[in-house]
Protein backbone atom coordinates (compact mmCIF):
# COMPACT_ATOMS: atom_id res chain seq x y z
CA UNK A 1 0.00 0.00 0.00
CA UNK A 2 1.56 3.29 -1.07
CA UNK A 3 0.67 6.47 0.79
CA UNK A 4 1.69 9.33 -1.46
CA UNK A 5 0.61 12.23 0.68
CA UNK A 6 -1.89 12.57 3.47
CA UNK A 7 -4.73 15.10 3.46
CA UNK A 8 -5.64 16.79 6.73
CA UNK A 9 -9.38 16.71 6.10
CA UNK A 10 -9.88 20.30 7.18
CA UNK A 11 -10.76 23.38 5.15
CA UNK A 12 -7.69 25.14 3.82
CA UNK A 13 -6.96 28.73 2.95
CA UNK A 14 -5.63 30.00 -0.38
CA UNK A 15 -2.21 30.35 1.29
CA UNK A 16 -2.06 26.59 1.78
CA UNK A 17 1.46 25.33 0.97
CA UNK A 18 -0.13 22.41 -0.90
CA UNK A 19 -1.74 24.83 -3.38
CA UNK A 20 0.33 25.48 -6.55
CA UNK A 21 0.55 29.06 -7.86
CA UNK A 22 -2.57 30.42 -9.55
CA UNK A 23 -4.83 27.63 -8.18
CA UNK A 24 -7.85 27.86 -5.86
CA UNK A 25 -9.28 25.16 -3.60
CA UNK A 26 -12.53 23.36 -4.23
CA UNK A 27 -14.39 20.85 -2.10
CA UNK A 28 -16.46 19.77 -5.13
CA UNK A 29 -15.30 17.36 -7.78
CA UNK A 30 -15.91 19.21 -11.09
CA UNK A 31 -16.44 17.09 -14.23
CA UNK A 32 -14.38 18.18 -17.24
CA UNK A 33 -14.83 16.13 -20.40
CA UNK A 34 -14.12 17.10 -24.00
CA UNK A 35 -16.89 14.79 -25.27
CA UNK A 36 -19.64 12.40 -24.18
CA UNK A 37 -19.03 9.85 -21.41
CA UNK A 38 -18.35 6.44 -22.96
CA UNK A 39 -20.03 3.50 -21.18
CA UNK A 40 -17.68 0.51 -20.95
CA UNK A 41 -18.56 -2.39 -18.70
CA UNK A 42 -15.87 -4.24 -16.83
CA UNK A 43 -16.49 -7.47 -18.77
CA UNK A 44 -15.58 -5.76 -22.06
CA UNK A 45 -12.82 -3.55 -20.63
CA UNK A 46 -9.17 -4.23 -21.57
CA UNK A 47 -5.95 -2.44 -20.73
CA UNK A 48 -3.19 -2.68 -23.32
CA UNK A 49 0.43 -1.64 -23.61
CA UNK A 50 1.59 -1.20 -27.18
CA UNK A 51 4.66 0.01 -28.99
CA UNK A 52 4.41 0.63 -32.71
CA UNK A 53 2.38 -2.25 -34.13
CA UNK A 54 3.28 -4.61 -31.26
CA UNK A 55 0.95 -5.52 -28.42
CA UNK A 56 3.31 -5.90 -25.43
CA UNK A 57 0.77 -6.63 -22.70
CA UNK A 58 -2.97 -6.89 -22.22
CA UNK A 59 -5.17 -7.44 -19.16
CA UNK A 60 -8.84 -8.18 -18.67
CA UNK A 61 -10.54 -6.53 -15.68
CA UNK A 62 -10.04 -9.55 -13.42
CA UNK A 63 -6.41 -9.94 -14.44
CA UNK A 64 -5.83 -6.20 -13.89
CA UNK A 65 -7.23 -6.01 -10.34
CA UNK A 66 -5.32 -9.20 -9.45
CA UNK A 67 -2.00 -7.46 -10.24
CA UNK A 68 -1.89 -5.83 -6.82
CA UNK A 69 -3.77 -2.68 -5.87
CA UNK A 70 -2.56 0.35 -3.91
CA UNK A 71 -4.35 3.06 -1.95
CA UNK A 72 -3.28 6.56 -2.96
CA UNK A 73 -3.91 9.78 -1.04
CA UNK A 74 -3.00 12.79 -3.10
CA UNK A 75 -3.81 16.32 -4.25
CA UNK A 76 -5.04 17.03 -7.80
CA UNK A 77 -4.70 20.22 -9.84
CA UNK A 78 -6.67 21.18 -12.96
CA UNK A 79 -5.26 23.68 -15.45
CA UNK A 80 -8.61 25.53 -15.23
CA UNK A 81 -7.30 26.50 -11.74
CA UNK A 82 -9.17 24.28 -9.32
CA UNK A 83 -7.24 22.07 -6.93
CA UNK A 84 -8.62 19.41 -4.65
CA UNK A 85 -6.53 18.27 -1.70
CA UNK A 86 -6.37 14.93 0.06
CA UNK A 87 -8.27 12.84 -2.49
CA UNK A 88 -8.41 9.04 -2.03
CA UNK A 89 -8.00 6.57 -4.86
CA UNK A 90 -7.33 2.87 -5.38
CA UNK A 91 -5.52 1.56 -8.42
CA UNK A 92 -2.71 -0.42 -9.99
CA UNK A 93 0.61 1.42 -10.28
CA UNK A 94 2.22 2.04 -13.66
CA UNK A 95 5.36 0.41 -12.18
CA UNK A 96 3.36 -2.81 -11.78
CA UNK A 97 1.93 -2.56 -15.30
CA UNK A 98 5.37 -1.95 -16.84
CA UNK A 99 7.18 -4.56 -14.73
CA UNK A 100 7.18 -7.27 -17.41
CA UNK A 101 7.42 -4.92 -20.39
CA UNK A 102 10.67 -4.83 -22.32
CA UNK A 103 11.11 -1.45 -24.03
CA UNK A 104 13.62 1.37 -24.36
CA UNK A 105 10.86 3.98 -24.85
CA UNK A 106 10.98 7.23 -22.85
CA UNK A 107 7.44 8.50 -23.54
CA UNK A 108 3.91 7.21 -23.51
CA UNK A 109 0.66 8.23 -25.14
CA UNK A 110 -2.34 7.37 -22.99
CA UNK A 111 -5.32 6.29 -25.11
CA UNK A 112 -8.88 6.40 -23.87
CA UNK A 113 -12.13 4.76 -24.88
CA UNK A 114 -13.83 7.59 -26.79
CA UNK A 115 -10.62 8.74 -28.46
CA UNK A 116 -8.96 11.10 -25.94
CA UNK A 117 -5.17 11.00 -25.86
CA UNK A 118 -2.50 12.64 -23.70
CA UNK A 119 1.28 12.29 -23.68
CA UNK A 120 3.35 11.74 -20.53
CA UNK A 121 7.11 11.07 -20.21
CA UNK A 122 7.52 7.52 -18.84
CA UNK A 123 9.88 8.79 -16.11
CA UNK A 124 6.95 10.86 -14.76
CA UNK A 125 4.87 7.70 -14.34
CA UNK A 126 7.47 5.44 -12.72
CA UNK A 127 8.60 5.20 -9.09
CA UNK A 128 5.14 5.25 -7.53
CA UNK A 129 3.94 8.44 -9.16
CA UNK A 130 1.14 7.22 -11.47
CA UNK A 131 -1.68 4.65 -11.40
CA UNK A 132 -4.59 3.29 -13.36
CA UNK A 133 -7.23 4.10 -10.75
CA UNK A 134 -10.60 2.38 -10.48
CA UNK A 135 -11.95 3.61 -7.13
CA UNK A 136 -12.44 7.11 -5.74
CA UNK A 137 -13.33 7.71 -2.08
CA UNK A 138 -13.90 4.00 -1.48
CA UNK A 139 -16.42 3.51 -4.30
CA UNK A 140 -16.12 2.43 -7.95
CA UNK A 141 -15.06 5.38 -10.08
CA UNK A 142 -18.14 7.19 -11.53
CA UNK A 143 -18.38 7.04 -15.34
CA UNK A 144 -18.27 10.87 -15.42
CA UNK A 145 -14.90 10.76 -13.63
CA UNK A 146 -13.46 8.09 -15.91
CA UNK A 147 -14.91 4.76 -14.72
CA UNK A 148 -14.25 1.89 -15.08
CA UNK A 149 -10.66 3.21 -14.78
CA UNK A 150 -8.60 6.31 -15.42
CA UNK A 151 -4.98 7.27 -15.48
CA UNK A 152 -3.92 9.14 -12.33
CA UNK A 153 -0.75 11.25 -12.60
CA UNK A 154 -1.47 13.60 -9.71
CA UNK A 155 1.77 15.60 -9.74
CA UNK A 156 0.98 16.87 -13.26
CA UNK A 157 -2.05 18.95 -14.30
CA UNK A 158 -5.16 16.79 -14.32
CA UNK A 159 -5.63 16.76 -18.12
CA UNK A 160 -2.77 14.20 -18.12
CA UNK A 161 -4.99 11.88 -16.04
CA UNK A 162 -6.87 10.32 -18.97
CA UNK A 163 -10.38 9.17 -18.08
CA UNK A 164 -11.71 5.83 -19.48
CA UNK A 165 -8.10 4.87 -20.17
CA UNK A 166 -7.71 1.91 -22.51
CA UNK A 167 -3.94 1.68 -22.70
CA UNK A 168 -0.52 3.19 -23.16
CA UNK A 169 1.39 3.38 -26.41
CA UNK A 170 5.11 3.57 -25.69
CA UNK A 171 7.08 6.02 -27.84
CA UNK A 172 10.77 6.65 -28.45
CA UNK A 173 9.99 10.32 -29.07
CA UNK A 174 7.47 12.66 -27.51
CA UNK A 175 4.32 13.53 -29.46
CA UNK A 176 1.36 15.73 -28.49
CA UNK A 177 -2.00 14.31 -27.37
CA UNK A 178 -5.44 15.91 -27.66
CA UNK A 179 -5.02 19.03 -25.51
CA UNK A 180 -1.30 19.27 -26.24
CA UNK A 181 -2.12 19.67 -29.96
CA UNK A 182 -4.42 22.51 -28.90
CA UNK A 183 -1.79 24.51 -27.02
CA UNK A 184 -1.47 22.75 -23.67
CA UNK A 185 2.00 22.00 -22.33
CA UNK A 186 3.86 18.79 -23.26
CA UNK A 187 4.83 18.29 -19.58
CA UNK A 188 2.31 20.09 -17.34
CA UNK A 189 3.94 20.70 -13.94
CA UNK A 190 1.48 22.73 -11.81
CA UNK A 191 4.24 24.03 -9.50
CA UNK A 192 6.01 25.83 -12.35
CA UNK A 193 2.70 26.64 -14.11
CA UNK A 194 3.47 24.67 -17.28
CA UNK A 195 -0.07 25.36 -18.54
CA UNK A 196 0.49 26.15 -22.22
CA UNK A 197 3.32 26.12 -24.74
N1 LIG B 1 -10.83 10.73 -21.74
C1 LIG B 1 -10.74 11.96 -21.22
N2 LIG B 1 -9.94 12.14 -20.16
C2 LIG B 1 -9.81 13.36 -19.61
C3 LIG B 1 -10.50 14.48 -20.14
C4 LIG B 1 -11.34 14.26 -21.26
O1 LIG B 1 -11.97 15.17 -21.79
N3 LIG B 1 -11.43 12.98 -21.77
N4 LIG B 1 -10.34 15.72 -19.58
C5 LIG B 1 -9.11 15.95 -18.80
C6 LIG B 1 -9.17 17.16 -18.05
S1 LIG B 1 -8.88 18.61 -18.87
C7 LIG B 1 -9.32 17.16 -16.70
S2 LIG B 1 -9.18 18.56 -15.76
C8 LIG B 1 -9.68 15.92 -15.98
C9 LIG B 1 -11.01 16.10 -15.32
O2 LIG B 1 -11.34 14.97 -14.58
P1 LIG B 1 -12.71 14.96 -13.80
O3 LIG B 1 -13.81 15.18 -14.80
O4 LIG B 1 -12.78 13.66 -13.11
O5 LIG B 1 -12.64 16.12 -12.82
O6 LIG B 1 -9.76 14.79 -16.83
C10 LIG B 1 -8.83 14.77 -17.88
N5 LIG B 1 -8.99 13.51 -18.55
MO1 LIG C 1 -8.51 20.22 -17.07
PDB file of C-alpha atoms and ligand atoms in Angstrom:
ATOM      1  CA  UNK A   1       0.000   0.000   0.000  1.00  0.00           C
ATOM      2  CA  UNK A   2       1.562   3.293  -1.074  1.00  0.00           C
ATOM      3  CA  UNK A   3       0.670   6.470   0.786  1.00  0.00           C
ATOM      4  CA  UNK A   4       1.692   9.330  -1.462  1.00  0.00           C
ATOM      5  CA  UNK A   5       0.609  12.227   0.682  1.00  0.00           C
ATOM      6  CA  UNK A   6      -1.894  12.571   3.466  1.00  0.00           C
ATOM      7  CA  UNK A   7      -4.727  15.098   3.461  1.00  0.00           C
ATOM      8  CA  UNK A   8      -5.639  16.795   6.727  1.00  0.00           C
ATOM      9  CA  UNK A   9      -9.382  16.705   6.098  1.00  0.00           C
ATOM     10  CA  UNK A  10      -9.885  20.300   7.176  1.00  0.00           C
ATOM     11  CA  UNK A  11     -10.763  23.380   5.154  1.00  0.00           C
ATOM     12  CA  UNK A  12      -7.692  25.137   3.818  1.00  0.00           C
ATOM     13  CA  UNK A  13      -6.959  28.730   2.945  1.00  0.00           C
ATOM     14  CA  UNK A  14      -5.628  30.000  -0.382  1.00  0.00           C
ATOM     15  CA  UNK A  15      -2.214  30.353   1.295  1.00  0.00           C
ATOM     16  CA  UNK A  16      -2.061  26.586   1.779  1.00  0.00           C
ATOM     17  CA  UNK A  17       1.462  25.328   0.968  1.00  0.00           C
ATOM     18  CA  UNK A  18      -0.135  22.412  -0.901  1.00  0.00           C
ATOM     19  CA  UNK A  19      -1.742  24.826  -3.380  1.00  0.00           C
ATOM     20  CA  UNK A  20       0.335  25.479  -6.548  1.00  0.00           C
ATOM     21  CA  UNK A  21       0.551  29.063  -7.855  1.00  0.00           C
ATOM     22  CA  UNK A  22      -2.573  30.421  -9.547  1.00  0.00           C
ATOM     23  CA  UNK A  23      -4.827  27.631  -8.177  1.00  0.00           C
ATOM     24  CA  UNK A  24      -7.849  27.856  -5.859  1.00  0.00           C
ATOM     25  CA  UNK A  25      -9.278  25.162  -3.603  1.00  0.00           C
ATOM     26  CA  UNK A  26     -12.531  23.363  -4.232  1.00  0.00           C
ATOM     27  CA  UNK A  27     -14.390  20.851  -2.098  1.00  0.00           C
ATOM     28  CA  UNK A  28     -16.463  19.774  -5.132  1.00  0.00           C
ATOM     29  CA  UNK A  29     -15.299  17.364  -7.785  1.00  0.00           C
ATOM     30  CA  UNK A  30     -15.913  19.205 -11.090  1.00  0.00           C
ATOM     31  CA  UNK A  31     -16.444  17.093 -14.226  1.00  0.00           C
ATOM     32  CA  UNK A  32     -14.381  18.182 -17.245  1.00  0.00           C
ATOM     33  CA  UNK A  33     -14.826  16.129 -20.403  1.00  0.00           C
ATOM     34  CA  UNK A  34     -14.124  17.104 -23.995  1.00  0.00           C
ATOM     35  CA  UNK A  35     -16.886  14.789 -25.272  1.00  0.00           C
ATOM     36  CA  UNK A  36     -19.636  12.401 -24.178  1.00  0.00           C
ATOM     37  CA  UNK A  37     -19.034   9.851 -21.412  1.00  0.00           C
ATOM     38  CA  UNK A  38     -18.352   6.437 -22.964  1.00  0.00           C
ATOM     39  CA  UNK A  39     -20.028   3.503 -21.178  1.00  0.00           C
ATOM     40  CA  UNK A  40     -17.683   0.507 -20.946  1.00  0.00           C
ATOM     41  CA  UNK A  41     -18.557  -2.394 -18.700  1.00  0.00           C
ATOM     42  CA  UNK A  42     -15.870  -4.235 -16.828  1.00  0.00           C
ATOM     43  CA  UNK A  43     -16.485  -7.471 -18.767  1.00  0.00           C
ATOM     44  CA  UNK A  44     -15.579  -5.764 -22.061  1.00  0.00           C
ATOM     45  CA  UNK A  45     -12.821  -3.546 -20.632  1.00  0.00           C
ATOM     46  CA  UNK A  46      -9.174  -4.233 -21.574  1.00  0.00           C
ATOM     47  CA  UNK A  47      -5.954  -2.439 -20.725  1.00  0.00           C
ATOM     48  CA  UNK A  48      -3.190  -2.676 -23.320  1.00  0.00           C
ATOM     49  CA  UNK A  49       0.428  -1.638 -23.609  1.00  0.00           C
ATOM     50  CA  UNK A  50       1.592  -1.202 -27.183  1.00  0.00           C
ATOM     51  CA  UNK A  51       4.661   0.011 -28.991  1.00  0.00           C
ATOM     52  CA  UNK A  52       4.407   0.631 -32.713  1.00  0.00           C
ATOM     53  CA  UNK A  53       2.376  -2.247 -34.125  1.00  0.00           C
ATOM     54  CA  UNK A  54       3.282  -4.609 -31.263  1.00  0.00           C
ATOM     55  CA  UNK A  55       0.948  -5.522 -28.417  1.00  0.00           C
ATOM     56  CA  UNK A  56       3.313  -5.895 -25.434  1.00  0.00           C
ATOM     57  CA  UNK A  57       0.770  -6.633 -22.702  1.00  0.00           C
ATOM     58  CA  UNK A  58      -2.970  -6.885 -22.217  1.00  0.00           C
ATOM     59  CA  UNK A  59      -5.173  -7.444 -19.165  1.00  0.00           C
ATOM     60  CA  UNK A  60      -8.839  -8.179 -18.666  1.00  0.00           C
ATOM     61  CA  UNK A  61     -10.543  -6.526 -15.678  1.00  0.00           C
ATOM     62  CA  UNK A  62     -10.043  -9.554 -13.419  1.00  0.00           C
ATOM     63  CA  UNK A  63      -6.405  -9.935 -14.435  1.00  0.00           C
ATOM     64  CA  UNK A  64      -5.833  -6.204 -13.890  1.00  0.00           C
ATOM     65  CA  UNK A  65      -7.231  -6.009 -10.342  1.00  0.00           C
ATOM     66  CA  UNK A  66      -5.322  -9.197  -9.447  1.00  0.00           C
ATOM     67  CA  UNK A  67      -2.003  -7.462 -10.242  1.00  0.00           C
ATOM     68  CA  UNK A  68      -1.894  -5.829  -6.816  1.00  0.00           C
ATOM     69  CA  UNK A  69      -3.766  -2.677  -5.866  1.00  0.00           C
ATOM     70  CA  UNK A  70      -2.562   0.350  -3.907  1.00  0.00           C
ATOM     71  CA  UNK A  71      -4.353   3.065  -1.951  1.00  0.00           C
ATOM     72  CA  UNK A  72      -3.278   6.557  -2.961  1.00  0.00           C
ATOM     73  CA  UNK A  73      -3.909   9.785  -1.039  1.00  0.00           C
ATOM     74  CA  UNK A  74      -3.001  12.790  -3.098  1.00  0.00           C
ATOM     75  CA  UNK A  75      -3.815  16.319  -4.250  1.00  0.00           C
ATOM     76  CA  UNK A  76      -5.043  17.027  -7.804  1.00  0.00           C
ATOM     77  CA  UNK A  77      -4.698  20.224  -9.835  1.00  0.00           C
ATOM     78  CA  UNK A  78      -6.666  21.184 -12.958  1.00  0.00           C
ATOM     79  CA  UNK A  79      -5.262  23.684 -15.447  1.00  0.00           C
ATOM     80  CA  UNK A  80      -8.614  25.535 -15.227  1.00  0.00           C
ATOM     81  CA  UNK A  81      -7.296  26.496 -11.743  1.00  0.00           C
ATOM     82  CA  UNK A  82      -9.175  24.283  -9.316  1.00  0.00           C
ATOM     83  CA  UNK A  83      -7.239  22.067  -6.935  1.00  0.00           C
ATOM     84  CA  UNK A  84      -8.618  19.406  -4.647  1.00  0.00           C
ATOM     85  CA  UNK A  85      -6.535  18.271  -1.702  1.00  0.00           C
ATOM     86  CA  UNK A  86      -6.366  14.925   0.060  1.00  0.00           C
ATOM     87  CA  UNK A  87      -8.275  12.838  -2.487  1.00  0.00           C
ATOM     88  CA  UNK A  88      -8.409   9.041  -2.032  1.00  0.00           C
ATOM     89  CA  UNK A  89      -8.000   6.565  -4.859  1.00  0.00           C
ATOM     90  CA  UNK A  90      -7.334   2.866  -5.379  1.00  0.00           C
ATOM     91  CA  UNK A  91      -5.520   1.563  -8.424  1.00  0.00           C
ATOM     92  CA  UNK A  92      -2.708  -0.419  -9.989  1.00  0.00           C
ATOM     93  CA  UNK A  93       0.606   1.416 -10.282  1.00  0.00           C
ATOM     94  CA  UNK A  94       2.218   2.041 -13.662  1.00  0.00           C
ATOM     95  CA  UNK A  95       5.359   0.406 -12.184  1.00  0.00           C
ATOM     96  CA  UNK A  96       3.355  -2.809 -11.780  1.00  0.00           C
ATOM     97  CA  UNK A  97       1.929  -2.563 -15.302  1.00  0.00           C
ATOM     98  CA  UNK A  98       5.367  -1.948 -16.840  1.00  0.00           C
ATOM     99  CA  UNK A  99       7.184  -4.565 -14.734  1.00  0.00           C
ATOM    100  CA  UNK A 100       7.181  -7.267 -17.414  1.00  0.00           C
ATOM    101  CA  UNK A 101       7.415  -4.919 -20.393  1.00  0.00           C
ATOM    102  CA  UNK A 102      10.673  -4.827 -22.315  1.00  0.00           C
ATOM    103  CA  UNK A 103      11.115  -1.452 -24.025  1.00  0.00           C
ATOM    104  CA  UNK A 104      13.616   1.370 -24.357  1.00  0.00           C
ATOM    105  CA  UNK A 105      10.863   3.982 -24.854  1.00  0.00           C
ATOM    106  CA  UNK A 106      10.977   7.233 -22.851  1.00  0.00           C
ATOM    107  CA  UNK A 107       7.437   8.505 -23.544  1.00  0.00           C
ATOM    108  CA  UNK A 108       3.906   7.208 -23.513  1.00  0.00           C
ATOM    109  CA  UNK A 109       0.660   8.234 -25.139  1.00  0.00           C
ATOM    110  CA  UNK A 110      -2.340   7.370 -22.992  1.00  0.00           C
ATOM    111  CA  UNK A 111      -5.315   6.286 -25.113  1.00  0.00           C
ATOM    112  CA  UNK A 112      -8.884   6.403 -23.866  1.00  0.00           C
ATOM    113  CA  UNK A 113     -12.126   4.763 -24.881  1.00  0.00           C
ATOM    114  CA  UNK A 114     -13.831   7.590 -26.787  1.00  0.00           C
ATOM    115  CA  UNK A 115     -10.616   8.744 -28.462  1.00  0.00           C
ATOM    116  CA  UNK A 116      -8.965  11.101 -25.940  1.00  0.00           C
ATOM    117  CA  UNK A 117      -5.167  11.003 -25.862  1.00  0.00           C
ATOM    118  CA  UNK A 118      -2.505  12.637 -23.698  1.00  0.00           C
ATOM    119  CA  UNK A 119       1.284  12.289 -23.676  1.00  0.00           C
ATOM    120  CA  UNK A 120       3.351  11.744 -20.525  1.00  0.00           C
ATOM    121  CA  UNK A 121       7.107  11.066 -20.205  1.00  0.00           C
ATOM    122  CA  UNK A 122       7.525   7.517 -18.837  1.00  0.00           C
ATOM    123  CA  UNK A 123       9.878   8.790 -16.114  1.00  0.00           C
ATOM    124  CA  UNK A 124       6.950  10.857 -14.756  1.00  0.00           C
ATOM    125  CA  UNK A 125       4.873   7.698 -14.341  1.00  0.00           C
ATOM    126  CA  UNK A 126       7.475   5.439 -12.721  1.00  0.00           C
ATOM    127  CA  UNK A 127       8.601   5.198  -9.091  1.00  0.00           C
ATOM    128  CA  UNK A 128       5.138   5.246  -7.534  1.00  0.00           C
ATOM    129  CA  UNK A 129       3.935   8.443  -9.164  1.00  0.00           C
ATOM    130  CA  UNK A 130       1.138   7.215 -11.466  1.00  0.00           C
ATOM    131  CA  UNK A 131      -1.678   4.653 -11.402  1.00  0.00           C
ATOM    132  CA  UNK A 132      -4.585   3.286 -13.356  1.00  0.00           C
ATOM    133  CA  UNK A 133      -7.234   4.099 -10.748  1.00  0.00           C
ATOM    134  CA  UNK A 134     -10.603   2.383 -10.481  1.00  0.00           C
ATOM    135  CA  UNK A 135     -11.946   3.614  -7.126  1.00  0.00           C
ATOM    136  CA  UNK A 136     -12.436   7.111  -5.738  1.00  0.00           C
ATOM    137  CA  UNK A 137     -13.332   7.707  -2.077  1.00  0.00           C
ATOM    138  CA  UNK A 138     -13.903   3.999  -1.478  1.00  0.00           C
ATOM    139  CA  UNK A 139     -16.420   3.511  -4.301  1.00  0.00           C
ATOM    140  CA  UNK A 140     -16.120   2.431  -7.946  1.00  0.00           C
ATOM    141  CA  UNK A 141     -15.064   5.384 -10.084  1.00  0.00           C
ATOM    142  CA  UNK A 142     -18.135   7.185 -11.532  1.00  0.00           C
ATOM    143  CA  UNK A 143     -18.376   7.039 -15.342  1.00  0.00           C
ATOM    144  CA  UNK A 144     -18.273  10.866 -15.421  1.00  0.00           C
ATOM    145  CA  UNK A 145     -14.901  10.762 -13.628  1.00  0.00           C
ATOM    146  CA  UNK A 146     -13.464   8.085 -15.908  1.00  0.00           C
ATOM    147  CA  UNK A 147     -14.905   4.761 -14.723  1.00  0.00           C
ATOM    148  CA  UNK A 148     -14.253   1.887 -15.078  1.00  0.00           C
ATOM    149  CA  UNK A 149     -10.663   3.205 -14.784  1.00  0.00           C
ATOM    150  CA  UNK A 150      -8.599   6.313 -15.425  1.00  0.00           C
ATOM    151  CA  UNK A 151      -4.980   7.266 -15.483  1.00  0.00           C
ATOM    152  CA  UNK A 152      -3.923   9.142 -12.331  1.00  0.00           C
ATOM    153  CA  UNK A 153      -0.755  11.252 -12.596  1.00  0.00           C
ATOM    154  CA  UNK A 154      -1.471  13.602  -9.713  1.00  0.00           C
ATOM    155  CA  UNK A 155       1.771  15.596  -9.739  1.00  0.00           C
ATOM    156  CA  UNK A 156       0.982  16.868 -13.263  1.00  0.00           C
ATOM    157  CA  UNK A 157      -2.051  18.951 -14.298  1.00  0.00           C
ATOM    158  CA  UNK A 158      -5.158  16.789 -14.324  1.00  0.00           C
ATOM    159  CA  UNK A 159      -5.634  16.762 -18.120  1.00  0.00           C
ATOM    160  CA  UNK A 160      -2.774  14.200 -18.121  1.00  0.00           C
ATOM    161  CA  UNK A 161      -4.995  11.885 -16.042  1.00  0.00           C
ATOM    162  CA  UNK A 162      -6.868  10.321 -18.974  1.00  0.00           C
ATOM    163  CA  UNK A 163     -10.376   9.170 -18.079  1.00  0.00           C
ATOM    164  CA  UNK A 164     -11.706   5.830 -19.477  1.00  0.00           C
ATOM    165  CA  UNK A 165      -8.104   4.870 -20.171  1.00  0.00           C
ATOM    166  CA  UNK A 166      -7.708   1.908 -22.508  1.00  0.00           C
ATOM    167  CA  UNK A 167      -3.940   1.683 -22.703  1.00  0.00           C
ATOM    168  CA  UNK A 168      -0.518   3.187 -23.157  1.00  0.00           C
ATOM    169  CA  UNK A 169       1.395   3.379 -26.413  1.00  0.00           C
ATOM    170  CA  UNK A 170       5.114   3.572 -25.687  1.00  0.00           C
ATOM    171  CA  UNK A 171       7.080   6.016 -27.844  1.00  0.00           C
ATOM    172  CA  UNK A 172      10.769   6.646 -28.448  1.00  0.00           C
ATOM    173  CA  UNK A 173       9.991  10.316 -29.065  1.00  0.00           C
ATOM    174  CA  UNK A 174       7.471  12.661 -27.511  1.00  0.00           C
ATOM    175  CA  UNK A 175       4.318  13.528 -29.464  1.00  0.00           C
ATOM    176  CA  UNK A 176       1.358  15.733 -28.494  1.00  0.00           C
ATOM    177  CA  UNK A 177      -1.998  14.310 -27.372  1.00  0.00           C
ATOM    178  CA  UNK A 178      -5.443  15.905 -27.657  1.00  0.00           C
ATOM    179  CA  UNK A 179      -5.023  19.031 -25.506  1.00  0.00           C
ATOM    180  CA  UNK A 180      -1.304  19.270 -26.240  1.00  0.00           C
ATOM    181  CA  UNK A 181      -2.117  19.671 -29.964  1.00  0.00           C
ATOM    182  CA  UNK A 182      -4.415  22.508 -28.896  1.00  0.00           C
ATOM    183  CA  UNK A 183      -1.793  24.508 -27.021  1.00  0.00           C
ATOM    184  CA  UNK A 184      -1.468  22.754 -23.666  1.00  0.00           C
ATOM    185  CA  UNK A 185       2.003  21.997 -22.332  1.00  0.00           C
ATOM    186  CA  UNK A 186       3.861  18.787 -23.258  1.00  0.00           C
ATOM    187  CA  UNK A 187       4.835  18.290 -19.580  1.00  0.00           C
ATOM    188  CA  UNK A 188       2.309  20.092 -17.339  1.00  0.00           C
ATOM    189  CA  UNK A 189       3.937  20.701 -13.944  1.00  0.00           C
ATOM    190  CA  UNK A 190       1.475  22.734 -11.810  1.00  0.00           C
ATOM    191  CA  UNK A 191       4.244  24.028  -9.498  1.00  0.00           C
ATOM    192  CA  UNK A 192       6.014  25.833 -12.353  1.00  0.00           C
ATOM    193  CA  UNK A 193       2.704  26.643 -14.112  1.00  0.00           C
ATOM    194  CA  UNK A 194       3.470  24.670 -17.280  1.00  0.00           C
ATOM    195  CA  UNK A 195      -0.067  25.362 -18.542  1.00  0.00           C
ATOM    196  CA  UNK A 196       0.495  26.146 -22.220  1.00  0.00           C
ATOM    197  CA  UNK A 197       3.319  26.122 -24.740  1.00  0.00           C
TER     198      UNK A 197
HETATM  199  N1  LIG B   1     -10.830  10.732 -21.742  1.00  0.00           N
HETATM  200  C1  LIG B   1     -10.737  11.963 -21.218  1.00  0.00           C
HETATM  201  N2  LIG B   1      -9.936  12.143 -20.158  1.00  0.00           N
HETATM  202  C2  LIG B   1      -9.812  13.363 -19.615  1.00  0.00           C
HETATM  203  C3  LIG B   1     -10.497  14.482 -20.140  1.00  0.00           C
HETATM  204  C4  LIG B   1     -11.337  14.264 -21.260  1.00  0.00           C
HETATM  205  O1  LIG B   1     -11.966  15.173 -21.786  1.00  0.00           O
HETATM  206  N3  LIG B   1     -11.431  12.981 -21.771  1.00  0.00           N
HETATM  207  N4  LIG B   1     -10.343  15.721 -19.584  1.00  0.00           N
HETATM  208  C5  LIG B   1      -9.115  15.946 -18.800  1.00  0.00           C
HETATM  209  C6  LIG B   1      -9.166  17.162 -18.047  1.00  0.00           C
HETATM  210  S1  LIG B   1      -8.884  18.615 -18.875  1.00  0.00           S
HETATM  211  C7  LIG B   1      -9.321  17.157 -16.699  1.00  0.00           C
HETATM  212  S2  LIG B   1      -9.184  18.557 -15.761  1.00  0.00           S
HETATM  213  C8  LIG B   1      -9.679  15.923 -15.983  1.00  0.00           C
HETATM  214  C9  LIG B   1     -11.012  16.105 -15.318  1.00  0.00           C
HETATM  215  O2  LIG B   1     -11.341  14.971 -14.582  1.00  0.00           O
HETATM  216  P1  LIG B   1     -12.711  14.963 -13.803  1.00  0.00           P
HETATM  217  O3  LIG B   1     -13.813  15.182 -14.799  1.00  0.00           O
HETATM  218  O4  LIG B   1     -12.776  13.655 -13.106  1.00  0.00           O
HETATM  219  O5  LIG B   1     -12.640  16.123 -12.824  1.00  0.00           O
HETATM  220  O6  LIG B   1      -9.762  14.791 -16.828  1.00  0.00           O
HETATM  221  C10 LIG B   1      -8.830  14.769 -17.882  1.00  0.00           C
HETATM  222  N5  LIG B   1      -8.987  13.512 -18.549  1.00  0.00           N
HETATM  223 MO1  LIG B   2      -8.508  20.219 -17.072  1.00  0.00          MO
END
